[in-house]
PDB file of C-alpha atoms in Angstrom:
ATOM      1  CA  UNK A   1     -13.849  19.915 -21.747  1.00 42.00           C
ATOM      2  CA  UNK A   2     -12.323  19.329 -18.291  1.00 50.00           C
ATOM      3  CA  UNK A   3     -13.139  15.610 -18.151  1.00 53.00           C
ATOM      4  CA  UNK A   4     -11.933  13.206 -20.809  1.00 48.00           C
ATOM      5  CA  UNK A   5     -14.082  10.412 -22.292  1.00 46.00           C
ATOM      6  CA  UNK A   6     -13.673   6.877 -20.991  1.00 40.00           C
ATOM      7  CA  UNK A   7     -11.876   4.673 -23.547  1.00 42.00           C
ATOM      8  CA  UNK A   8     -13.603   1.484 -24.636  1.00 38.00           C
ATOM      9  CA  UNK A   9     -10.552  -0.749 -24.265  1.00 40.00           C
ATOM     10  CA  UNK A  10      -7.375  -0.948 -22.212  1.00 45.00           C
ATOM     11  CA  UNK A  11      -3.817  -1.542 -23.402  1.00 56.00           C
ATOM     12  CA  UNK A  12      -1.147  -1.869 -20.719  1.00 75.00           C
ATOM     13  CA  UNK A  13      -3.589  -0.539 -18.144  1.00 87.00           C
ATOM     14  CA  UNK A  14      -6.171   2.142 -17.448  1.00 92.00           C
ATOM     15  CA  UNK A  15      -4.991   5.171 -15.479  1.00 95.00           C
ATOM     16  CA  UNK A  16      -7.082   7.993 -14.029  1.00 95.00           C
ATOM     17  CA  UNK A  17      -5.273  11.338 -13.742  1.00 95.00           C
ATOM     18  CA  UNK A  18      -6.830  13.740 -11.223  1.00 93.00           C
ATOM     19  CA  UNK A  19      -5.397  17.244 -11.606  1.00 91.00           C
ATOM     20  CA  UNK A  20      -6.973  20.705 -11.773  1.00 90.00           C
ATOM     21  CA  UNK A  21      -4.128  21.958 -14.015  1.00 89.00           C
ATOM     22  CA  UNK A  22      -5.431  21.283 -17.503  1.00 91.00           C
ATOM     23  CA  UNK A  23      -2.056  21.610 -19.232  1.00 92.00           C
ATOM     24  CA  UNK A  24      -0.290  19.287 -16.778  1.00 91.00           C
ATOM     25  CA  UNK A  25      -3.150  16.782 -16.953  1.00 93.00           C
ATOM     26  CA  UNK A  26      -3.256  16.778 -20.748  1.00 94.00           C
ATOM     27  CA  UNK A  27       0.526  16.430 -21.044  1.00 94.00           C
ATOM     28  CA  UNK A  28       0.631  13.448 -18.707  1.00 94.00           C
ATOM     29  CA  UNK A  29      -2.334  11.766 -20.418  1.00 95.00           C
ATOM     30  CA  UNK A  30      -0.719  12.203 -23.856  1.00 94.00           C
ATOM     31  CA  UNK A  31       2.601  10.860 -22.592  1.00 94.00           C
ATOM     32  CA  UNK A  32       0.996   7.790 -21.019  1.00 94.00           C
ATOM     33  CA  UNK A  33      -1.092   7.158 -24.133  1.00 93.00           C
ATOM     34  CA  UNK A  34       2.100   7.251 -26.192  1.00 93.00           C
ATOM     35  CA  UNK A  35       3.441   4.412 -24.077  1.00 92.00           C
ATOM     36  CA  UNK A  36       0.450   2.123 -24.408  1.00 92.00           C
ATOM     37  CA  UNK A  37      -1.749   3.162 -21.475  1.00 93.00           C
ATOM     38  CA  UNK A  38      -5.387   4.214 -21.599  1.00 92.00           C
ATOM     39  CA  UNK A  39      -5.270   7.388 -19.538  1.00 94.00           C
ATOM     40  CA  UNK A  40      -8.184   9.696 -18.837  1.00 94.00           C
ATOM     41  CA  UNK A  41      -8.420  12.742 -16.645  1.00 94.00           C
ATOM     42  CA  UNK A  42     -10.709  14.745 -14.395  1.00 93.00           C
ATOM     43  CA  UNK A  43     -10.175  18.119 -12.789  1.00 90.00           C
ATOM     44  CA  UNK A  44     -11.874  17.681  -9.406  1.00 88.00           C
ATOM     45  CA  UNK A  45     -12.498  15.112  -6.697  1.00 86.00           C
ATOM     46  CA  UNK A  46     -16.234  14.777  -7.291  1.00 85.00           C
ATOM     47  CA  UNK A  47     -15.563  13.820 -10.891  1.00 88.00           C
ATOM     48  CA  UNK A  48     -12.897  11.366  -9.713  1.00 88.00           C
ATOM     49  CA  UNK A  49     -15.396   9.534  -7.513  1.00 83.00           C
ATOM     50  CA  UNK A  50     -17.887   9.511 -10.389  1.00 84.00           C
ATOM     51  CA  UNK A  51     -15.376   7.924 -12.741  1.00 86.00           C
ATOM     52  CA  UNK A  52     -14.335   5.322 -10.190  1.00 85.00           C
ATOM     53  CA  UNK A  53     -17.982   4.366  -9.734  1.00 77.00           C
ATOM     54  CA  UNK A  54     -18.394   3.867 -13.483  1.00 78.00           C
ATOM     55  CA  UNK A  55     -15.353   1.836 -14.410  1.00 81.00           C
ATOM     56  CA  UNK A  56     -12.333  -0.025 -13.073  1.00 86.00           C
ATOM     57  CA  UNK A  57      -8.975   1.719 -13.141  1.00 90.00           C
ATOM     58  CA  UNK A  58      -5.615   0.065 -12.564  1.00 91.00           C
ATOM     59  CA  UNK A  59      -4.045   3.188 -11.077  1.00 93.00           C
ATOM     60  CA  UNK A  60      -4.964   6.700  -9.921  1.00 94.00           C
ATOM     61  CA  UNK A  61      -2.540   9.605 -10.210  1.00 95.00           C
ATOM     62  CA  UNK A  62      -3.780  12.189  -7.715  1.00 93.00           C
ATOM     63  CA  UNK A  63      -2.737  15.806  -7.200  1.00 91.00           C
ATOM     64  CA  UNK A  64      -3.729  16.483  -3.592  1.00 85.00           C
ATOM     65  CA  UNK A  65      -2.797  20.170  -3.971  1.00 81.00           C
ATOM     66  CA  UNK A  66      -6.142  20.847  -5.676  1.00 72.00           C
ATOM     67  CA  UNK A  67      -7.518  21.075  -2.159  1.00 67.00           C
ATOM     68  CA  UNK A  68      -5.015  19.802   0.446  1.00 56.00           C
ATOM     69  CA  UNK A  69      -7.598  18.919   3.113  1.00 61.00           C
ATOM     70  CA  UNK A  70     -10.051  17.310   0.705  1.00 73.00           C
ATOM     71  CA  UNK A  71      -7.226  15.758  -1.324  1.00 78.00           C
ATOM     72  CA  UNK A  72      -5.808  13.974   1.707  1.00 80.00           C
ATOM     73  CA  UNK A  73      -9.280  12.863   2.735  1.00 77.00           C
ATOM     74  CA  UNK A  74      -9.882  11.508  -0.770  1.00 81.00           C
ATOM     75  CA  UNK A  75      -6.598   9.613  -0.520  1.00 84.00           C
ATOM     76  CA  UNK A  76      -7.626   8.241   2.877  1.00 79.00           C
ATOM     77  CA  UNK A  77     -10.910   6.953   1.403  1.00 77.00           C
ATOM     78  CA  UNK A  78      -9.236   5.379  -1.628  1.00 80.00           C
ATOM     79  CA  UNK A  79      -6.496   3.490   0.209  1.00 76.00           C
ATOM     80  CA  UNK A  80      -8.539   0.614   1.735  1.00 71.00           C
ATOM     81  CA  UNK A  81     -10.728  -0.184  -1.269  1.00 69.00           C
ATOM     82  CA  UNK A  82      -9.589   1.663  -4.384  1.00 73.00           C
ATOM     83  CA  UNK A  83      -6.922   1.042  -7.020  1.00 86.00           C
ATOM     84  CA  UNK A  84      -3.308   1.894  -6.171  1.00 88.00           C
ATOM     85  CA  UNK A  85      -2.756   5.643  -5.789  1.00 91.00           C
ATOM     86  CA  UNK A  86       0.316   7.633  -6.763  1.00 93.00           C
ATOM     87  CA  UNK A  87       0.290  11.151  -5.370  1.00 92.00           C
ATOM     88  CA  UNK A  88       1.756  13.642  -7.871  1.00 91.00           C
ATOM     89  CA  UNK A  89       1.888  17.078  -6.346  1.00 87.00           C
ATOM     90  CA  UNK A  90       4.030  20.184  -5.804  1.00 83.00           C
ATOM     91  CA  UNK A  91       4.791  19.384  -2.159  1.00 73.00           C
ATOM     92  CA  UNK A  92       5.755  22.492  -0.216  1.00 65.00           C
ATOM     93  CA  UNK A  93       7.594  20.461   2.450  1.00 67.00           C
ATOM     94  CA  UNK A  94       8.682  16.870   3.017  1.00 72.00           C
ATOM     95  CA  UNK A  95       5.972  16.637   5.679  1.00 74.00           C
ATOM     96  CA  UNK A  96       3.275  16.688   2.978  1.00 74.00           C
ATOM     97  CA  UNK A  97       4.916  13.715   1.280  1.00 78.00           C
ATOM     98  CA  UNK A  98       5.321  11.840   4.558  1.00 78.00           C
ATOM     99  CA  UNK A  99       1.651  12.403   5.447  1.00 79.00           C
ATOM    100  CA  UNK A 100       0.602  11.030   2.051  1.00 81.00           C
ATOM    101  CA  UNK A 101       2.748   7.937   2.590  1.00 80.00           C
ATOM    102  CA  UNK A 102       1.416   7.502   6.124  1.00 75.00           C
ATOM    103  CA  UNK A 103      -2.143   7.595   4.792  1.00 79.00           C
ATOM    104  CA  UNK A 104      -1.222   4.859   2.327  1.00 80.00           C
ATOM    105  CA  UNK A 105      -0.157   6.273  -1.035  1.00 85.00           C
ATOM    106  CA  UNK A 106       1.746   3.685  -3.072  1.00 86.00           C
ATOM    107  CA  UNK A 107       4.226   6.358  -4.125  1.00 88.00           C
ATOM    108  CA  UNK A 108       4.669  10.135  -3.963  1.00 89.00           C
ATOM    109  CA  UNK A 109       6.218  12.066  -6.828  1.00 91.00           C
ATOM    110  CA  UNK A 110       7.173  15.723  -6.604  1.00 88.00           C
ATOM    111  CA  UNK A 111       5.795  17.945  -9.371  1.00 88.00           C
ATOM    112  CA  UNK A 112       7.300  18.783 -11.810  1.00 86.00           C
ATOM    113  CA  UNK A 113       8.938  15.473 -12.654  1.00 87.00           C
ATOM    114  CA  UNK A 114      10.734  14.091 -15.682  1.00 90.00           C
ATOM    115  CA  UNK A 115       8.100  12.095 -17.566  1.00 92.00           C
ATOM    116  CA  UNK A 116      10.455   9.160 -18.041  1.00 91.00           C
ATOM    117  CA  UNK A 117      10.942   8.892 -14.284  1.00 92.00           C
ATOM    118  CA  UNK A 118       7.196   9.230 -13.790  1.00 91.00           C
ATOM    119  CA  UNK A 119       6.582   6.368 -16.220  1.00 92.00           C
ATOM    120  CA  UNK A 120       9.168   4.151 -14.529  1.00 92.00           C
ATOM    121  CA  UNK A 121       7.635   4.702 -11.110  1.00 90.00           C
ATOM    122  CA  UNK A 122       4.064   4.144 -12.303  1.00 93.00           C
ATOM    123  CA  UNK A 123       5.164   0.929 -13.985  1.00 91.00           C
ATOM    124  CA  UNK A 124       6.826  -0.187 -10.774  1.00 88.00           C
ATOM    125  CA  UNK A 125       3.618   0.290  -8.786  1.00 87.00           C
ATOM    126  CA  UNK A 126       1.635  -1.628 -11.407  1.00 87.00           C
ATOM    127  CA  UNK A 127       4.191  -4.454 -11.546  1.00 83.00           C
ATOM    128  CA  UNK A 128       4.249  -4.723  -7.765  1.00 76.00           C
ATOM    129  CA  UNK A 129       0.469  -5.124  -7.688  1.00 70.00           C
ATOM    130  CA  UNK A 130       0.447  -7.618 -10.568  1.00 70.00           C
ATOM    131  CA  UNK A 131       3.162  -9.702  -8.901  1.00 59.00           C
ATOM    132  CA  UNK A 132       1.467  -9.691  -5.477  1.00 56.00           C
ATOM    133  CA  UNK A 133      -2.269 -10.402  -5.835  1.00 50.00           C
ATOM    134  CA  UNK A 134      -2.685 -10.423  -2.056  1.00 47.00           C
ATOM    135  CA  UNK A 135      -1.781  -6.726  -2.004  1.00 48.00           C
ATOM    136  CA  UNK A 136      -4.748  -5.792  -4.171  1.00 47.00           C
ATOM    137  CA  UNK A 137      -7.359  -3.988  -2.164  1.00 47.00           C
ATOM    138  CA  UNK A 138     -10.539  -5.891  -1.431  1.00 42.00           C
ATOM    139  CA  UNK A 139     -13.973  -4.754  -2.612  1.00 38.00           C
ATOM    140  CA  UNK A 140     -16.107  -3.254   0.128  1.00 35.00           C
ATOM    141  CA  UNK A 141     -18.542  -6.148  -0.124  1.00 33.00           C
ATOM    142  CA  UNK A 142     -15.744  -8.589   0.699  1.00 35.00           C
ATOM    143  CA  UNK A 143     -14.282  -6.394   3.406  1.00 37.00           C
ATOM    144  CA  UNK A 144     -17.579  -6.278   5.271  1.00 37.00           C
ATOM    145  CA  UNK A 145     -17.766 -10.059   5.681  1.00 37.00           C
ATOM    146  CA  UNK A 146     -15.275 -10.824   8.424  1.00 43.00           C
ATOM    147  CA  UNK A 147     -16.391 -14.441   8.660  1.00 46.00           C
ATOM    148  CA  UNK A 148     -15.257 -15.274   5.125  1.00 48.00           C
ATOM    149  CA  UNK A 149     -11.843 -16.831   4.770  1.00 55.00           C
ATOM    150  CA  UNK A 150      -9.690 -17.946   1.864  1.00 54.00           C
ATOM    151  CA  UNK A 151      -8.454 -20.876   3.962  1.00 64.00           C
ATOM    152  CA  UNK A 152      -4.887 -19.553   3.817  1.00 83.00           C
ATOM    153  CA  UNK A 153      -4.210 -17.434   6.893  1.00 89.00           C
ATOM    154  CA  UNK A 154      -1.616 -16.583   9.503  1.00 92.00           C
ATOM    155  CA  UNK A 155      -2.724 -16.267  13.142  1.00 94.00           C
ATOM    156  CA  UNK A 156      -0.916 -14.438  15.946  1.00 93.00           C
ATOM    157  CA  UNK A 157      -2.022 -13.091  19.349  1.00 91.00           C
ATOM    158  CA  UNK A 158      -5.686 -13.357  18.329  1.00 91.00           C
ATOM    159  CA  UNK A 159      -5.171 -11.592  14.992  1.00 92.00           C
ATOM    160  CA  UNK A 160      -5.901 -13.223  11.638  1.00 91.00           C
ATOM    161  CA  UNK A 161      -4.067 -12.306   8.459  1.00 90.00           C
ATOM    162  CA  UNK A 162      -5.884 -13.722   5.427  1.00 85.00           C
ATOM    163  CA  UNK A 163      -3.235 -14.210   2.749  1.00 84.00           C
ATOM    164  CA  UNK A 164      -5.703 -15.108   0.014  1.00 77.00           C
ATOM    165  CA  UNK A 165      -7.892 -12.025   0.359  1.00 72.00           C
ATOM    166  CA  UNK A 166      -5.116  -9.743   1.594  1.00 76.00           C
ATOM    167  CA  UNK A 167      -7.073  -8.749   4.711  1.00 80.00           C
ATOM    168  CA  UNK A 168      -6.278  -8.342   8.407  1.00 86.00           C
ATOM    169  CA  UNK A 169      -8.756  -8.970  11.243  1.00 86.00           C
ATOM    170  CA  UNK A 170      -8.184  -7.932  14.855  1.00 87.00           C
ATOM    171  CA  UNK A 171      -8.938 -10.152  17.898  1.00 88.00           C
ATOM    172  CA  UNK A 172     -12.553  -8.936  17.828  1.00 85.00           C
ATOM    173  CA  UNK A 173     -12.771 -10.161  14.196  1.00 82.00           C
ATOM    174  CA  UNK A 174     -13.124  -6.595  12.899  1.00 80.00           C
ATOM    175  CA  UNK A 175     -11.445  -5.668   9.622  1.00 77.00           C
ATOM    176  CA  UNK A 176      -8.374  -3.441   9.976  1.00 81.00           C
ATOM    177  CA  UNK A 177      -7.728  -1.293   6.900  1.00 74.00           C
ATOM    178  CA  UNK A 178      -4.106  -1.580   5.784  1.00 76.00           C
ATOM    179  CA  UNK A 179      -2.392   0.050   2.848  1.00 72.00           C
ATOM    180  CA  UNK A 180      -0.508  -2.305   0.498  1.00 72.00           C
ATOM    181  CA  UNK A 181       2.768  -1.137   2.037  1.00 77.00           C
ATOM    182  CA  UNK A 182       1.555  -1.824   5.569  1.00 82.00           C
ATOM    183  CA  UNK A 183       0.201  -5.228   4.550  1.00 85.00           C
ATOM    184  CA  UNK A 184       3.446  -6.313   2.872  1.00 86.00           C
ATOM    185  CA  UNK A 185       5.469  -5.179   5.900  1.00 91.00           C
ATOM    186  CA  UNK A 186       3.215  -7.070   8.326  1.00 93.00           C
ATOM    187  CA  UNK A 187       3.410 -10.182   6.167  1.00 93.00           C
ATOM    188  CA  UNK A 188       7.208  -9.969   6.219  1.00 93.00           C
ATOM    189  CA  UNK A 189       7.123  -9.868  10.010  1.00 95.00           C
ATOM    190  CA  UNK A 190       4.532 -12.644  10.348  1.00 94.00           C
ATOM    191  CA  UNK A 191       6.452 -14.961   8.032  1.00 94.00           C
ATOM    192  CA  UNK A 192       9.647 -14.419  10.072  1.00 94.00           C
ATOM    193  CA  UNK A 193       8.449 -14.407  13.692  1.00 93.00           C
ATOM    194  CA  UNK A 194      10.853 -13.958  16.594  1.00 93.00           C
ATOM    195  CA  UNK A 195      13.721 -13.017  14.301  1.00 93.00           C
ATOM    196  CA  UNK A 196      15.466  -9.644  14.333  1.00 95.00           C
ATOM    197  CA  UNK A 197      15.093  -8.070  10.899  1.00 94.00           C
ATOM    198  CA  UNK A 198      17.126  -5.078   9.784  1.00 92.00           C
ATOM    199  CA  UNK A 199      15.680  -2.253   7.685  1.00 88.00           C
ATOM    200  CA  UNK A 200      17.496  -3.621   4.645  1.00 88.00           C
ATOM    201  CA  UNK A 201      15.962  -7.065   5.139  1.00 91.00           C
ATOM    202  CA  UNK A 202      12.511  -5.562   5.643  1.00 90.00           C
ATOM    203  CA  UNK A 203      12.838  -3.531   2.448  1.00 86.00           C
ATOM    204  CA  UNK A 204      13.612  -6.734   0.551  1.00 86.00           C
ATOM    205  CA  UNK A 205      10.946  -8.864   2.226  1.00 87.00           C
ATOM    206  CA  UNK A 206       8.278  -6.150   1.916  1.00 81.00           C
ATOM    207  CA  UNK A 207       9.082  -5.623  -1.774  1.00 72.00           C
ATOM    208  CA  UNK A 208      10.248  -2.011  -1.496  1.00 64.00           C
ATOM    209  CA  UNK A 209      11.678  -1.797  -5.017  1.00 56.00           C
ATOM    210  CA  UNK A 210      11.438   1.914  -5.742  1.00 51.00           C
ATOM    211  CA  UNK A 211      14.971   3.210  -6.425  1.00 43.00           C
ATOM    212  CA  UNK A 212      13.985   6.463  -4.733  1.00 47.00           C
ATOM    213  CA  UNK A 213      13.070   4.638  -1.516  1.00 50.00           C
ATOM    214  CA  UNK A 214      15.346   4.580   1.509  1.00 53.00           C
ATOM    215  CA  UNK A 215      15.222   3.609   5.168  1.00 56.00           C
ATOM    216  CA  UNK A 216      12.639   6.319   5.740  1.00 68.00           C
ATOM    217  CA  UNK A 217      10.129   4.322   3.684  1.00 71.00           C
ATOM    218  CA  UNK A 218      10.253   1.463   6.194  1.00 78.00           C
ATOM    219  CA  UNK A 219      10.154   3.897   9.119  1.00 81.00           C
ATOM    220  CA  UNK A 220       6.962   5.486   7.815  1.00 80.00           C
ATOM    221  CA  UNK A 221       5.282   2.130   7.130  1.00 82.00           C
ATOM    222  CA  UNK A 222       6.331   0.810  10.521  1.00 87.00           C
ATOM    223  CA  UNK A 223       5.037   3.887  12.331  1.00 86.00           C
ATOM    224  CA  UNK A 224       1.548   3.629  10.887  1.00 83.00           C
ATOM    225  CA  UNK A 225       1.465  -0.196  11.139  1.00 89.00           C
ATOM    226  CA  UNK A 226       2.308  -0.068  14.843  1.00 89.00           C
ATOM    227  CA  UNK A 227      -0.386   2.554  15.349  1.00 85.00           C
ATOM    228  CA  UNK A 228      -2.978   0.162  13.899  1.00 86.00           C
ATOM    229  CA  UNK A 229      -1.692  -2.981  15.625  1.00 88.00           C
ATOM    230  CA  UNK A 230      -1.263  -1.531  19.089  1.00 80.00           C
ATOM    231  CA  UNK A 231      -4.312   0.334  20.385  1.00 71.00           C
ATOM    232  CA  UNK A 232      -3.846   1.890  23.783  1.00 53.00           C
ATOM    233  CA  UNK A 233      -3.285  -0.734  26.452  1.00 56.00           C
ATOM    234  CA  UNK A 234      -2.769  -3.698  24.089  1.00 68.00           C
ATOM    235  CA  UNK A 235       0.229  -6.009  23.982  1.00 75.00           C
ATOM    236  CA  UNK A 236       3.339  -5.006  22.009  1.00 84.00           C
ATOM    237  CA  UNK A 237       3.674  -6.983  18.778  1.00 93.00           C
ATOM    238  CA  UNK A 238       6.717  -5.338  17.150  1.00 94.00           C
ATOM    239  CA  UNK A 239       9.718  -4.537  19.316  1.00 93.00           C
ATOM    240  CA  UNK A 240      12.665  -2.325  18.388  1.00 93.00           C
ATOM    241  CA  UNK A 241      16.058  -3.962  18.963  1.00 93.00           C
ATOM    242  CA  UNK A 242      18.547  -1.153  19.331  1.00 91.00           C
ATOM    243  CA  UNK A 243      21.206  -0.952  16.604  1.00 89.00           C
ATOM    244  CA  UNK A 244      19.899  -4.167  15.014  1.00 92.00           C
ATOM    245  CA  UNK A 245      16.358  -3.856  13.724  1.00 92.00           C
ATOM    246  CA  UNK A 246      12.886  -5.046  14.664  1.00 95.00           C
ATOM    247  CA  UNK A 247      11.469  -8.195  16.248  1.00 95.00           C
ATOM    248  CA  UNK A 248       7.973  -9.625  15.728  1.00 95.00           C
ATOM    249  CA  UNK A 249       7.126 -10.897  19.209  1.00 94.00           C
ATOM    250  CA  UNK A 250       4.150 -13.325  19.014  1.00 93.00           C
ATOM    251  CA  UNK A 251       4.222 -16.919  17.865  1.00 93.00           C
ATOM    252  CA  UNK A 252       2.510 -17.477  14.506  1.00 94.00           C
ATOM    253  CA  UNK A 253       0.571 -20.455  13.207  1.00 92.00           C
ATOM    254  CA  UNK A 254      -0.601 -21.034   9.664  1.00 89.00           C
ATOM    255  CA  UNK A 255      -4.020 -22.180   8.465  1.00 79.00           C
ATOM    256  CA  UNK A 256      -4.088 -23.659   4.977  1.00 65.00           C
ATOM    257  CA  UNK A 257      -6.873 -25.125   2.856  1.00 52.00           C
ATOM    258  CA  UNK A 258      -7.309 -28.871   3.416  1.00 49.00           C
ATOM    259  CA  UNK A 259      -4.298 -28.900   5.741  1.00 48.00           C
ATOM    260  CA  UNK A 260      -4.128 -28.992   9.541  1.00 43.00           C
ATOM    261  CA  UNK A 261      -2.820 -25.856  11.296  1.00 46.00           C
ATOM    262  CA  UNK A 262       0.959 -25.710  11.421  1.00 52.00           C
ATOM    263  CA  UNK A 263       3.170 -23.346  13.391  1.00 57.00           C
ATOM    264  CA  UNK A 264       5.367 -20.881  11.531  1.00 62.00           C
ATOM    265  CA  UNK A 265       8.872 -21.649  12.705  1.00 59.00           C
ATOM    266  CA  UNK A 266      10.893 -18.839  14.162  1.00 56.00           C
ATOM    267  CA  UNK A 267      14.058 -18.118  12.241  1.00 56.00           C
ATOM    268  CA  UNK A 268      17.061 -19.554  14.023  1.00 47.00           C
ATOM    269  CA  UNK A 269      19.355 -16.928  12.615  1.00 45.00           C
ATOM    270  CA  UNK A 270      19.045 -13.204  12.400  1.00 48.00           C
ATOM    271  CA  UNK A 271      19.031 -13.179   8.606  1.00 47.00           C
ATOM    272  CA  UNK A 272      16.093 -14.929   6.902  1.00 45.00           C
ATOM    273  CA  UNK A 273      17.073 -17.463   4.320  1.00 42.00           C
TER     274      UNK A 273
END
């Protein structure tokens, strides 16, 4: 049968593999199961949405090549509210991988891939989410209620970044959908306002731990973050400092539960301590 049964229990985590290639899907599921994961598979996007409606998964491995247009659209829909997504596909060009990262994939792996490398990269995504609860995507019901607050927020230029829920609201109090990578990068900037940060510092502060990542990872995240933060005609929030890095322009103040608002101090030195 093309779709595997849902296991009753989870071990290290539950993973949904979405791939139309039955042999590739079965091989990956068997490999993950051999390393303590409950992995199940489906062979089309409709079945993927059905499974996600029925149960909670810790990770989705998605082959967008099943239908490139629909696959990218499915990725776009999953990013704001779904589990972390690792795109595993036979990319014809680097542009396909870059587009997937711009949409918000947590990682992109070129098919075919050594299964040991695949396992290491999936584990890294899962560890990053477990270590940073604020990067977990919010349920739609929570995302719709802009007035709710965790009481632990950063404010800048009319924007509100809720650190407890991992959400960003624009000056009109509308929710702005950010991928985990975009959110972690913005948090790095907001926690180090008015300090020039190099790409290397941003990679460390934004928890870019993938050994396959390079400066391009930050460039892609920064490109799509700027696009969301700076609608046409709005004030510039992130400025490029030639040959040095990037500068978060606005002042930032923190709101904490049972504590009065306090400003976030600008770093006196270029390198955050």
